DNA sequence: GATGCCGGGCT
DNA sequence: AGCCCGGCATC
């Protein structure tokens, strides 16, 4: 989220590699040379894989598209503002009084790298002109901080605001992604979820692209409920890009004990999804800044490069099956644990993906071999697992060790026959666990959504407060200066760290 | 109410 | 990255 500025045109060059679809860029939409903001809706690639053209969909409400070459685009990975000259009248965005404000270029002096911009600040009648360094001028609206947002009047924002007011219903399941549900006040979470009108009413989509956008949207939704590094996301990406191909191993991930279950997510199911992704049918008001940033994709490929060998281990309680391919582990899970699919063809068609498709994913995990940091917890998990029970029937308790804190959690399961059986519609106890990274970087998150009201006593999402007294308690508010820095910053204390559990972590 | 600290904003 | 703080969960 913080990396949003990756979107700002001119804010440093970023390679326009990977999936740049959805990236916000600017391009000359008319003959006047003025740049208009839009998003990359499609990329044309030559046979050799090089990108030769970009189809840009403009924000201007017409939904019109045009194709451009890379050299014509302005934005991350393409030209920066210093590469060109802004025309008078060009709409730009600058920061004025700590807030982003739009204005029109009066004149741009390439020699001095200065731009005179005419703006109409709030509470000012009439416009004023300011001179800004080119560096401080953007042609793409940046994402504003929540704090700065409230007074904005531009209609995109208004739409945004009223939008965020919309209460729950379909959105709910998406919002529950965080470990702690935050008030809408911190807008970000939801902004994200409305990720793009990528899949909007536009009808002339070539099929391939359609697939991509859906994939993108799915990715985003997933990322809301799962840790961004969740293998399941990666799995989906893989699947998405190469439908039908099951044998492709999802990228090598160094983390993720189990695949995570995307939240029960009714919203993922057809009806609501299109609404959610289409910006709720708002004509073409662009949910500014919501386009996928590079960063949204970044982690995924990054992970890929750890080229260690991976195997896939069944995580079904009591099962120690290990295979070398996704396909085989999925097959194993399906055949040995899940049983035959009901009412569904056996096809693994992604487009057909609905709530309980790919259930296999949730019962295996990738394990890196040879990685120096072989997940210590894996073995623990095995040990913690009840020794009995083979197939089909699960114990009614689940014992989970959370790698990060090395705590064991026993979750009583309401007599369900399958582990983590997630009720789809009238669900009562949904368990969602984006798993902690095994390398301990990410916070373990686990969610319970319990419509019945009874929450599980101690949510593992949050480190149960240890008995250890921390700086604050020890030194008291009056000796704040003695606190460790982390405490001063209201972060997890580093001085009085937990106890043995944490000690073991090393 | 106090404490711990996550998530996120600002510089 | 350092600093700060809102707000939530837990004690
Ligand atoms: Zn401390």
Short mmCIF file of C-alpha atoms (C1' of nucleotides) and ligand atoms in Angstrom, two decimals:
data_model
loop_
_atom_site.label_atom_id
_atom_site.label_comp_id
_atom_site.label_asym_id
_atom_site.label_seq_id
_atom_site.Cartn_x
_atom_site.Cartn_y
_atom_site.Cartn_z
CA UNK A 1 0.00 0.00 0.00
CA UNK A 2 2.71 2.27 0.73
CA UNK A 3 4.32 1.47 -2.48
CA UNK A 4 1.45 3.02 -4.21
CA UNK A 5 3.61 5.78 -5.37
CA UNK A 6 4.91 3.32 -7.81
CA UNK A 7 2.03 4.56 -9.77
CA UNK A 8 2.99 8.09 -9.92
CA UNK A 9 4.22 9.00 -13.26
CA UNK A 10 7.62 10.37 -13.12
CA UNK A 11 8.38 8.94 -9.77
CA UNK A 12 11.32 6.97 -10.80
CA UNK A 13 11.56 4.45 -13.49
CA UNK A 14 10.31 1.10 -12.93
CA UNK A 15 10.59 -1.62 -15.41
CA UNK A 16 7.43 -2.12 -17.21
CA UNK A 17 7.91 -5.75 -17.02
CA UNK A 18 5.82 -8.53 -15.80
CA UNK A 19 2.20 -8.02 -15.81
CA UNK A 20 1.71 -4.42 -16.35
CA UNK A 21 -1.84 -4.71 -17.27
CA UNK A 22 -3.75 -2.42 -15.05
CA UNK A 23 -0.86 -0.10 -14.60
CA UNK A 24 -1.81 3.48 -14.72
CA UNK A 25 -0.07 5.46 -17.32
CA UNK A 26 -0.56 8.55 -19.33
CA UNK A 27 -0.67 8.85 -23.03
CA UNK A 28 -1.50 11.53 -25.53
CA UNK A 29 -5.11 10.88 -26.19
CA UNK A 30 -5.76 13.58 -28.68
CA UNK A 31 -3.81 15.55 -31.15
CA UNK A 32 -3.10 18.35 -28.80
CA UNK A 33 -0.31 16.46 -27.17
CA UNK A 34 -1.94 16.51 -23.82
CA UNK A 35 -1.59 13.45 -21.77
CA UNK A 36 -4.52 11.62 -20.44
CA UNK A 37 -4.53 9.09 -17.71
CA UNK A 38 -5.59 5.61 -18.36
CA UNK A 39 -4.68 2.10 -17.63
CA UNK A 40 -2.98 -0.48 -19.65
CA UNK A 41 -5.72 -2.74 -20.76
CA UNK A 42 -3.73 -5.05 -22.92
CA UNK A 43 -0.25 -5.62 -24.11
CA UNK A 44 0.71 -6.73 -27.52
CA UNK A 45 3.66 -8.95 -27.65
CA UNK A 46 5.76 -9.97 -30.52
CA UNK A 47 6.74 -13.50 -31.17
CA UNK A 48 9.92 -13.09 -29.27
CA UNK A 49 8.03 -11.97 -26.23
CA UNK A 50 8.91 -8.35 -26.51
CA UNK A 51 6.14 -5.93 -25.96
CA UNK A 52 5.25 -3.99 -28.99
CA UNK A 53 2.12 -2.18 -28.18
CA UNK A 54 -0.07 -1.21 -25.33
CA UNK A 55 -3.72 -0.75 -25.44
CA UNK A 56 -4.65 2.05 -23.12
CA UNK A 57 -8.06 2.60 -21.79
CA UNK A 58 -8.55 6.16 -20.80
CA UNK A 59 -10.22 7.37 -17.73
CA UNK A 60 -12.15 10.01 -19.56
CA UNK A 61 -15.43 8.29 -19.39
CA UNK A 62 -15.62 7.27 -22.96
CA UNK A 63 -14.06 3.99 -22.24
CA UNK A 64 -12.19 4.48 -25.41
CA UNK A 65 -9.01 2.68 -26.06
CA UNK A 66 -6.08 3.35 -28.17
CA UNK A 67 -2.94 1.61 -28.84
CA UNK A 68 0.43 3.06 -28.13
CA UNK A 69 4.02 2.18 -28.28
CA UNK A 70 6.07 2.18 -25.18
CA UNK A 71 7.76 5.34 -26.26
CA UNK A 72 4.53 7.21 -26.20
CA UNK A 73 3.53 6.30 -22.72
CA UNK A 74 4.32 8.12 -19.59
CA UNK A 75 4.37 6.34 -16.34
CA UNK A 76 6.27 3.86 -14.30
CA UNK A 77 8.45 1.92 -16.62
CA UNK A 78 7.94 4.26 -19.47
CA UNK A 79 8.81 7.82 -20.08
CA UNK A 80 9.08 10.20 -17.24
CA UNK A 81 8.00 13.75 -17.38
CA UNK A 82 11.49 14.91 -17.87
CA UNK A 83 11.51 13.08 -21.13
CA UNK A 84 8.97 15.32 -22.59
CA UNK A 85 7.44 18.68 -22.56
CA UNK A 86 4.11 19.34 -20.99
CA UNK A 87 1.66 21.23 -23.06
CA UNK A 88 -0.15 24.21 -21.74
CA UNK A 89 -3.45 23.09 -20.38
CA UNK A 90 -2.14 19.70 -19.46
CA UNK A 91 -3.90 18.43 -16.40
CA UNK A 92 -1.39 17.72 -13.70
CA UNK A 93 -1.35 16.98 -10.03
CA UNK A 94 0.80 18.64 -7.50
CA UNK A 95 1.03 18.70 -3.81
CA UNK A 96 -0.22 21.91 -2.41
CA UNK A 97 -0.46 22.52 1.29
CA UNK A 98 0.17 18.91 1.88
CA UNK A 99 -2.60 17.80 -0.32
CA UNK A 100 -2.70 16.70 -3.82
CA UNK A 101 -4.49 19.03 -6.04
CA UNK A 102 -5.07 19.10 -9.71
CA UNK A 103 -4.15 21.95 -11.91
CA UNK A 104 -3.39 22.87 -15.42
CA UNK A 105 -0.03 23.52 -16.83
CA UNK A 106 0.47 27.08 -17.81
CA UNK A 107 3.91 26.61 -19.09
CA UNK A 108 6.60 24.06 -18.79
CA UNK A 109 10.19 25.12 -19.08
CA UNK A 110 12.27 22.13 -19.86
CA UNK A 111 15.42 24.14 -19.44
CA UNK A 112 14.79 24.91 -15.81
CA UNK A 113 12.70 21.85 -15.18
CA UNK A 114 10.04 24.08 -13.83
CA UNK A 115 6.40 24.02 -14.47
CA UNK A 116 4.00 26.77 -13.86
CA UNK A 117 0.72 25.34 -12.83
CA UNK A 118 -2.60 26.96 -12.40
CA UNK A 119 -4.55 25.54 -9.53
CA UNK A 120 -7.70 26.24 -7.65
CA UNK A 121 -7.04 25.39 -4.07
CA UNK A 122 -9.75 24.81 -1.60
CA UNK A 123 -11.11 27.81 0.08
CA UNK A 124 -9.60 30.00 -2.54
CA UNK A 125 -11.73 31.70 -5.00
CA UNK A 126 -10.23 31.86 -8.37
CA UNK A 127 -7.14 30.15 -9.46
CA UNK A 128 -3.60 30.79 -8.53
CA UNK A 129 -0.45 29.90 -10.25
CA UNK A 130 2.42 28.15 -8.69
CA UNK A 131 5.75 27.17 -10.03
CA UNK A 132 6.75 23.66 -9.33
CA UNK A 133 9.74 21.63 -10.03
CA UNK A 134 9.04 19.09 -12.65
CA UNK A 135 9.80 16.44 -10.12
CA UNK A 136 6.90 17.61 -8.06
CA UNK A 137 4.48 17.49 -10.87
CA UNK A 138 2.58 14.39 -11.74
CA UNK A 139 0.38 13.61 -14.60
CA UNK A 140 -1.17 10.76 -12.82
CA UNK A 141 -3.17 11.35 -9.81
CA UNK A 142 -1.45 9.78 -6.93
CA UNK A 143 -3.12 7.96 -4.25
CA UNK A 144 -3.83 10.15 -1.39
CA UNK A 145 -3.49 9.29 2.17
CA UNK A 146 -6.71 8.65 3.88
CA UNK A 147 -6.21 11.68 5.95
CA UNK A 148 -5.88 13.89 3.00
CA UNK A 149 -8.72 12.44 1.20
CA UNK A 150 -11.65 13.70 3.08
CA UNK A 151 -11.80 17.15 1.71
CA UNK A 152 -11.32 16.33 -1.81
CA UNK A 153 -13.99 17.26 -4.18
CA UNK A 154 -13.10 15.62 -7.32
CA UNK A 155 -15.80 13.35 -8.39
CA UNK A 156 -13.78 10.28 -8.54
CA UNK A 157 -13.13 10.77 -4.93
CA UNK A 158 -16.71 11.46 -4.15
CA UNK A 159 -17.68 8.31 -5.76
CA UNK A 160 -15.03 6.66 -3.83
CA UNK A 161 -16.21 8.05 -0.58
CA UNK A 162 -19.80 7.27 -0.97
CA UNK A 163 -18.67 3.98 -2.10
CA UNK A 164 -16.82 3.20 0.98
CA UNK A 165 -19.89 3.99 2.92
CA UNK A 166 -21.67 1.14 1.39
CA UNK A 167 -22.17 -1.25 4.12
CA UNK A 168 -21.00 -4.74 4.19
CA UNK A 169 -23.11 -7.22 2.36
CA UNK A 170 -21.15 -8.38 -0.55
CA UNK A 171 -18.12 -6.54 0.48
CA UNK A 172 -17.90 -8.05 3.83
CA UNK A 173 -16.12 -11.17 3.05
CA UNK A 174 -13.48 -9.22 1.39
CA UNK A 175 -12.95 -6.90 4.19
CA UNK A 176 -12.47 -9.56 6.68
CA UNK A 177 -9.11 -10.15 5.30
CA UNK A 178 -7.12 -8.34 7.89
CA UNK A 179 -6.06 -9.83 11.07
CA UNK A 180 -7.75 -7.10 12.81
CA UNK A 181 -10.59 -5.57 11.10
CA UNK A 182 -9.93 -2.00 10.81
CA UNK A 183 -12.42 0.68 10.57
CA UNK A 184 -13.15 1.93 7.18
CA UNK A 185 -11.34 4.98 8.27
CA UNK A 186 -8.23 3.47 6.97
CA UNK A 187 -9.72 3.27 3.60
CA UNK A 188 -6.95 1.32 2.03
CA UNK A 189 -8.24 -2.11 2.54
CA UNK A 190 -11.35 -1.55 0.69
CA UNK A 191 -9.96 0.56 -1.96
CA UNK A 192 -8.00 -2.38 -2.83
CA UNK A 193 -10.91 -4.60 -2.99
CA UNK A 194 -12.64 -2.54 -5.49
CA UNK A 195 -9.70 -3.19 -7.53
CA UNK A 196 -10.42 -2.05 -10.91
CA UNK A 197 -13.06 -1.86 -13.39
CA UNK A 198 -10.82 -4.13 -15.27
CA UNK A 199 -13.60 -6.36 -16.11
CA UNK A 200 -16.07 -3.79 -17.01
CA UNK A 201 -18.85 -3.42 -19.43
CA UNK A 202 -16.43 -3.20 -22.23
CA UNK A 203 -17.48 -5.78 -24.66
CA UNK A 204 -14.78 -6.00 -27.21
CA UNK A 205 -12.43 -7.85 -25.04
CA UNK A 206 -10.41 -10.41 -26.70
CA UNK A 207 -10.70 -13.59 -24.74
CA UNK A 208 -7.16 -13.75 -23.62
CA UNK A 209 -7.30 -10.43 -22.04
CA UNK A 210 -10.50 -11.21 -20.37
CA UNK A 211 -8.83 -14.04 -18.74
CA UNK A 212 -6.07 -11.90 -17.59
CA UNK A 213 -8.24 -9.30 -16.05
CA UNK A 214 -10.25 -11.79 -14.24
CA UNK A 215 -7.15 -13.31 -13.04
CA UNK A 216 -5.93 -10.00 -11.89
CA UNK A 217 -9.05 -9.27 -10.02
CA UNK A 218 -9.03 -12.65 -8.49
CA UNK A 219 -5.50 -12.14 -7.50
CA UNK A 220 -6.33 -9.00 -5.75
CA UNK A 221 -9.21 -10.43 -3.95
CA UNK A 222 -7.10 -13.26 -2.92
CA UNK A 223 -4.40 -11.06 -1.72
CA UNK A 224 -6.87 -9.55 0.58
CA UNK A 225 -7.58 -12.65 2.38
CA UNK A 226 -4.26 -14.28 2.11
CA UNK A 227 -0.82 -13.31 2.76
CA UNK A 228 0.55 -11.93 -0.41
CA UNK A 229 2.96 -14.75 -0.62
CA UNK A 230 0.45 -17.34 -0.16
CA UNK A 231 1.13 -20.25 -2.35
CA UNK A 232 -2.41 -20.48 -3.25
CA UNK A 233 -2.26 -17.17 -4.88
CA UNK A 234 0.67 -18.21 -6.81
CA UNK A 235 -1.00 -21.36 -7.65
CA UNK A 236 -3.84 -19.47 -9.03
CA UNK A 237 -1.75 -17.24 -11.02
CA UNK A 238 -0.09 -20.10 -12.58
CA UNK A 239 -3.28 -21.71 -13.33
CA UNK A 240 -4.62 -18.57 -14.63
CA UNK A 241 -1.96 -17.96 -17.07
CA UNK A 242 -1.84 -21.46 -18.20
CA UNK A 243 -5.25 -22.81 -17.92
CA UNK A 244 -5.55 -26.53 -18.25
CA UNK A 245 -2.03 -27.09 -17.30
CA UNK A 246 -1.97 -28.78 -14.04
CA UNK A 247 1.49 -30.00 -14.20
CA UNK A 248 2.95 -26.63 -13.84
CA UNK A 249 4.28 -26.25 -10.47
CA UNK A 250 3.24 -23.07 -8.87
CA UNK A 251 6.18 -20.94 -8.33
CA UNK A 252 8.61 -22.02 -5.79
CA UNK A 253 7.67 -20.48 -2.62
CA UNK A 254 9.67 -20.45 0.46
CA UNK A 255 6.72 -20.03 2.59
CA UNK A 256 3.27 -21.07 3.31
CA UNK A 257 2.67 -24.12 5.29
CA UNK A 258 -0.71 -24.75 3.97
CA UNK A 259 -2.35 -23.26 1.11
CA UNK A 260 -4.67 -20.75 2.37
CA UNK A 261 -8.29 -20.77 1.93
CA UNK A 262 -9.50 -17.67 0.51
CA UNK A 263 -12.13 -16.42 2.78
CA UNK A 264 -15.40 -18.13 2.34
CA UNK A 265 -16.03 -15.31 0.07
CA UNK A 266 -19.41 -15.21 -1.34
CA UNK A 267 -18.16 -12.12 -3.11
CA UNK A 268 -15.99 -14.24 -5.22
CA UNK A 269 -18.96 -15.82 -6.64
CA UNK A 270 -20.31 -14.56 -9.81
CA UNK A 271 -22.98 -12.07 -9.13
CA UNK A 272 -21.28 -9.91 -6.66
CA UNK A 273 -17.93 -10.22 -8.15
CA UNK A 274 -18.65 -8.43 -11.28
CA UNK A 275 -20.21 -5.68 -9.33
CA UNK A 276 -17.32 -5.44 -7.05
CA UNK A 277 -14.80 -5.31 -9.76
CA UNK A 278 -16.59 -3.05 -12.01
CA UNK A 279 -16.38 -0.21 -9.63
CA UNK A 280 -20.00 -0.79 -8.92
CA UNK A 281 -21.07 0.17 -12.29
CA UNK A 282 -19.92 3.68 -12.00
CA UNK A 283 -19.59 4.61 -15.58
CA UNK A 284 -16.00 5.29 -15.94
CA UNK A 285 -15.10 7.08 -12.88
CA UNK A 286 -11.83 5.60 -12.25
CA UNK A 287 -11.10 4.41 -8.85
CA UNK A 288 -7.94 6.24 -8.98
CA UNK A 289 -4.83 4.50 -8.05
CA UNK A 290 -6.47 1.25 -7.78
CA UNK A 291 -4.97 -0.27 -10.74
CA UNK A 292 -2.63 -2.97 -9.88
CA UNK A 293 0.68 -1.60 -9.11
CA UNK A 294 3.74 -3.35 -10.14
CA UNK A 295 4.13 -4.19 -6.60
CA UNK A 296 1.05 -6.15 -6.50
CA UNK A 297 2.71 -8.47 -8.82
CA UNK A 298 6.16 -7.98 -7.73
CA UNK A 299 6.40 -10.38 -4.93
CA UNK A 300 5.22 -13.23 -6.89
CA UNK A 301 7.84 -13.39 -9.50
CA UNK A 302 10.43 -12.42 -7.00
CA UNK A 303 9.79 -15.52 -5.08
CA UNK A 304 10.12 -17.53 -8.10
CA UNK A 305 13.72 -17.19 -8.38
CA UNK A 306 14.68 -19.18 -5.38
CA UNK A 307 15.28 -22.10 -7.50
CA UNK A 308 15.48 -24.75 -4.92
CA UNK A 309 13.76 -27.95 -5.46
CA UNK A 310 10.36 -28.15 -4.06
CA UNK A 311 8.16 -30.93 -3.11
CA UNK A 312 4.58 -30.89 -2.17
CA UNK A 313 3.52 -32.27 1.06
CA UNK A 314 0.08 -33.28 1.97
CA UNK A 315 -1.08 -31.45 5.00
CA UNK A 316 -4.08 -33.51 5.66
CA UNK A 317 -3.90 -34.44 9.28
CA UNK A 318 -2.00 -37.62 9.65
CA UNK A 319 -0.89 -37.80 6.10
CA UNK A 320 2.71 -37.51 5.19
CA UNK A 321 2.40 -37.90 1.51
CA UNK A 322 4.99 -36.03 -0.42
CA UNK A 323 5.08 -35.63 -4.13
CA UNK A 324 7.10 -33.68 -6.53
CA UNK A 325 4.40 -32.13 -8.57
CA UNK A 326 1.36 -30.18 -7.84
CA UNK A 327 -0.65 -32.36 -10.00
CA UNK A 328 0.19 -35.43 -8.11
CA UNK A 329 -0.35 -33.94 -4.74
CA UNK A 330 -3.64 -32.57 -5.79
CA UNK A 331 -4.57 -35.88 -7.12
CA UNK A 332 -3.55 -37.46 -3.91
CA UNK A 333 -5.56 -35.07 -1.84
CA UNK A 334 -8.51 -35.42 -4.02
CA UNK A 335 -8.48 -39.14 -4.14
CA UNK A 336 -7.41 -39.95 -0.67
CA UNK A 337 -8.88 -37.24 1.40
CA UNK A 338 -11.47 -35.23 -0.32
CA UNK A 339 -13.11 -37.91 -2.23
CA UNK A 340 -14.68 -37.54 -5.60
CA UNK A 341 -16.00 -34.23 -6.54
CA UNK A 342 -19.67 -33.85 -6.33
CA UNK A 343 -21.86 -32.38 -8.92
CA UNK A 344 -18.94 -31.14 -10.79
CA UNK A 345 -17.15 -32.31 -13.76
CA UNK A 346 -13.66 -33.30 -13.01
CA UNK A 347 -12.34 -30.62 -15.16
CA UNK A 348 -10.09 -28.30 -13.42
CA UNK A 349 -11.30 -25.38 -15.29
CA UNK A 350 -10.36 -22.17 -13.71
CA UNK A 351 -13.12 -20.20 -15.19
CA UNK A 352 -15.41 -22.55 -13.54
CA UNK A 353 -13.77 -21.89 -10.31
CA UNK A 354 -16.21 -21.45 -7.60
CA UNK A 355 -16.12 -21.57 -3.94
CA UNK A 356 -15.12 -25.08 -3.43
CA UNK A 357 -13.13 -25.72 -6.44
CA UNK A 358 -9.52 -26.54 -5.99
CA UNK A 359 -10.12 -27.61 -2.52
CA UNK A 360 -7.04 -29.70 -2.91
CA UNK A 361 -4.99 -26.64 -2.70
CA UNK A 362 -5.75 -26.30 0.89
CA UNK A 363 -4.40 -29.57 1.87
CA UNK A 364 -0.93 -29.49 0.62
CA UNK A 365 1.98 -27.28 0.99
CA UNK A 366 5.14 -26.64 -0.83
CA UNK A 367 8.32 -27.51 0.84
CA UNK A 368 11.61 -26.33 -0.34
CA UNK A 369 14.36 -28.77 -0.23
CA UNK A 370 17.83 -27.65 0.26
CA UNK A 371 16.77 -24.26 1.32
CA UNK A 372 18.99 -23.27 4.13
CA UNK A 373 16.08 -22.18 6.15
CA UNK A 374 14.19 -25.31 5.89
CA UNK A 375 11.06 -24.61 7.73
CA UNK A 376 11.63 -25.91 11.20
CA UNK A 377 8.02 -26.05 11.89
CA UNK A 378 7.15 -28.52 9.32
CA UNK A 379 8.36 -31.35 11.33
CA UNK A 380 6.69 -29.97 14.33
CA UNK A 381 3.53 -29.89 12.55
CA UNK A 382 3.82 -33.48 11.80
CA UNK A 383 4.60 -34.29 15.30
CA UNK A 384 1.74 -32.33 16.55
CA UNK A 385 -0.58 -34.05 14.30
CA UNK A 386 -2.56 -36.80 15.77
CA UNK A 387 -0.99 -40.01 14.66
CA UNK A 388 -4.11 -41.81 13.78
CA UNK A 389 -6.72 -41.35 11.19
CA UNK A 390 -6.06 -42.03 7.62
CA UNK A 391 -8.49 -40.92 5.12
CA UNK A 392 -11.77 -39.27 4.89
CA UNK A 393 -12.39 -38.62 8.45
CA UNK A 394 -10.79 -35.92 10.37
CA UNK A 395 -10.39 -35.59 14.05
CA UNK A 396 -12.52 -33.05 15.61
CA UNK A 397 -9.62 -31.18 16.84
CA UNK A 398 -7.02 -29.58 14.83
CA UNK A 399 -3.69 -28.98 16.25
CA UNK A 400 -1.78 -26.26 14.73
CA UNK A 401 1.55 -24.94 15.47
CA UNK A 402 2.12 -21.45 14.55
CA UNK A 403 5.61 -21.18 13.35
CA UNK A 404 6.17 -17.71 14.42
CA UNK A 405 5.34 -18.12 17.97
CA UNK A 406 5.71 -21.79 18.21
CA UNK A 407 2.51 -22.03 19.96
CA UNK A 408 0.15 -24.79 19.67
CA UNK A 409 -3.40 -24.11 19.11
CA UNK A 410 -6.12 -26.54 19.32
CA UNK A 411 -9.16 -25.72 17.45
CA UNK A 412 -12.24 -27.61 18.24
CA UNK A 413 -14.10 -28.37 15.15
CA UNK A 414 -17.79 -28.61 15.18
CA UNK A 415 -18.25 -32.14 14.06
CA UNK A 416 -17.38 -31.67 10.53
CA UNK A 417 -16.13 -34.50 8.52
CA UNK A 418 -13.62 -32.55 6.65
CA UNK A 419 -10.97 -30.33 7.96
CA UNK A 420 -11.63 -26.73 7.50
CA UNK A 421 -14.87 -27.30 5.98
CA UNK A 422 -15.93 -23.92 5.00
CA UNK A 423 -19.57 -23.40 4.74
CA UNK A 424 -20.19 -21.35 1.77
CA UNK A 425 -23.44 -19.65 2.11
CA UNK A 426 -24.99 -19.96 5.45
CA UNK A 427 -21.67 -20.44 6.99
CA UNK A 428 -21.18 -20.39 10.63
CA UNK A 429 -17.63 -20.96 11.37
CA UNK A 430 -15.34 -20.09 8.67
CA UNK A 431 -11.74 -20.51 9.19
CA UNK A 432 -9.38 -18.77 7.03
CA UNK A 433 -5.74 -19.12 7.39
CA UNK A 434 -3.33 -17.54 5.25
CA UNK A 435 -0.38 -19.18 6.64
CA UNK A 436 2.49 -17.65 8.11
CA UNK A 437 5.48 -17.54 6.07
CA UNK A 438 7.70 -20.24 7.18
CA UNK A 439 10.58 -17.94 7.21
CA UNK A 440 8.86 -16.05 9.89
CA UNK A 441 8.62 -12.83 8.07
CA UNK A 442 4.97 -12.51 7.85
CA UNK A 443 2.57 -12.38 10.59
CA UNK A 444 0.47 -15.40 10.91
CA UNK A 445 -2.97 -14.59 10.18
CA UNK A 446 -5.94 -16.57 10.84
CA UNK A 447 -9.41 -15.51 10.74
CA UNK A 448 -12.51 -16.59 12.19
CA UNK A 449 -15.64 -15.32 10.97
CA UNK A 450 -18.41 -16.40 13.09
CA UNK A 451 -21.77 -15.20 12.28
CA UNK A 452 -23.14 -16.89 15.30
CA UNK A 453 -21.24 -14.49 17.40
CA UNK A 454 -19.06 -16.79 19.39
CA UNK A 455 -15.54 -16.11 18.54
CA UNK A 456 -12.78 -18.39 19.23
CA UNK A 457 -11.19 -17.41 22.44
CA UNK A 458 -7.79 -16.50 21.37
CA UNK A 459 -7.25 -15.47 17.89
CA UNK A 460 -3.85 -16.49 16.75
CA UNK A 461 -3.78 -13.64 14.43
CA UNK A 462 -2.57 -11.61 17.19
CA UNK A 463 0.22 -12.60 19.34
CA UNK A 464 -1.37 -13.45 22.59
CA UNK A 465 -0.04 -10.99 25.01
CA UNK A 466 2.70 -12.70 26.85
CA UNK A 467 3.20 -12.40 30.52
CA UNK A 468 6.42 -10.63 29.99
CA UNK A 469 6.35 -7.09 31.10
CA UNK A 470 7.44 -4.76 28.48
CA UNK A 471 9.32 -1.52 28.67
CA UNK A 472 6.24 0.48 29.17
CA UNK A 473 5.19 -1.48 32.15
CA UNK A 474 8.66 -1.80 33.51
CA UNK A 475 9.79 1.74 33.22
CA UNK A 476 6.46 3.43 33.17
CA UNK A 477 5.31 6.30 31.13
CA UNK A 478 7.43 8.68 33.08
CA UNK A 479 10.60 7.05 31.89
CA UNK A 480 9.69 6.75 28.37
CA UNK A 481 13.20 7.48 27.33
CA UNK A 482 14.31 4.24 28.84
CA UNK A 483 12.03 2.22 26.69
CA UNK A 484 13.40 0.33 23.81
CA UNK A 485 12.84 2.04 20.55
CA UNK A 486 10.21 -0.36 19.47
CA UNK A 487 8.20 0.34 22.54
CA UNK A 488 8.56 4.00 22.00
CA UNK A 489 7.15 3.50 18.60
CA UNK A 490 4.37 1.38 19.86
CA UNK A 491 5.84 -1.55 18.11
CA UNK A 492 6.56 -4.96 19.45
CA UNK A 493 9.04 -4.69 22.22
CA UNK A 494 12.48 -5.90 21.40
CA UNK A 495 13.94 -5.71 24.81
CA UNK A 496 11.67 -7.97 26.69
CA UNK A 497 10.85 -10.44 24.11
CA UNK A 498 8.48 -13.19 24.96
CA UNK A 499 10.31 -16.07 26.47
CA UNK A 500 11.55 -19.44 25.47
CA UNK A 501 9.32 -19.72 22.52
CA UNK A 502 10.77 -16.74 20.96
CA UNK A 503 14.20 -17.66 22.03
CA UNK A 504 13.89 -20.79 20.03
CA UNK A 505 13.17 -18.95 16.94
CA UNK A 506 16.57 -17.65 16.18
"C1'" DG B 1 -8.39 1.58 32.20
"C1'" DA B 2 -3.72 0.04 31.03
"C1'" DT B 3 -0.84 -2.29 28.07
"C1'" DG B 4 0.93 -4.29 23.77
"C1'" DC B 5 1.46 -3.64 19.24
"C1'" DC B 6 -0.32 -3.78 14.28
"C1'" DG B 7 -1.11 -1.10 10.45
"C1'" DG B 8 -0.34 2.78 8.40
"C1'" DG B 9 0.98 7.76 7.73
"C1'" DC B 10 4.53 11.25 7.54
"C1'" DT B 11 9.19 12.92 6.84
"C1'" DA C 1 14.29 3.94 7.69
"C1'" DG C 2 12.99 6.44 11.62
"C1'" DC C 3 9.32 8.31 13.93
"C1'" DC C 4 4.63 8.80 15.35
"C1'" DC C 5 -0.05 7.52 16.36
"C1'" DG C 6 -5.02 5.53 15.75
"C1'" DG C 7 -7.16 1.98 17.18
"C1'" DC C 8 -7.92 -2.80 18.42
"C1'" DA C 9 -7.17 -6.79 21.42
"C1'" DT C 10 -6.08 -8.27 25.59
"C1'" DC C 11 -4.92 -8.05 30.27
ZN1 LIG D 1 10.50 -2.54 24.81
#
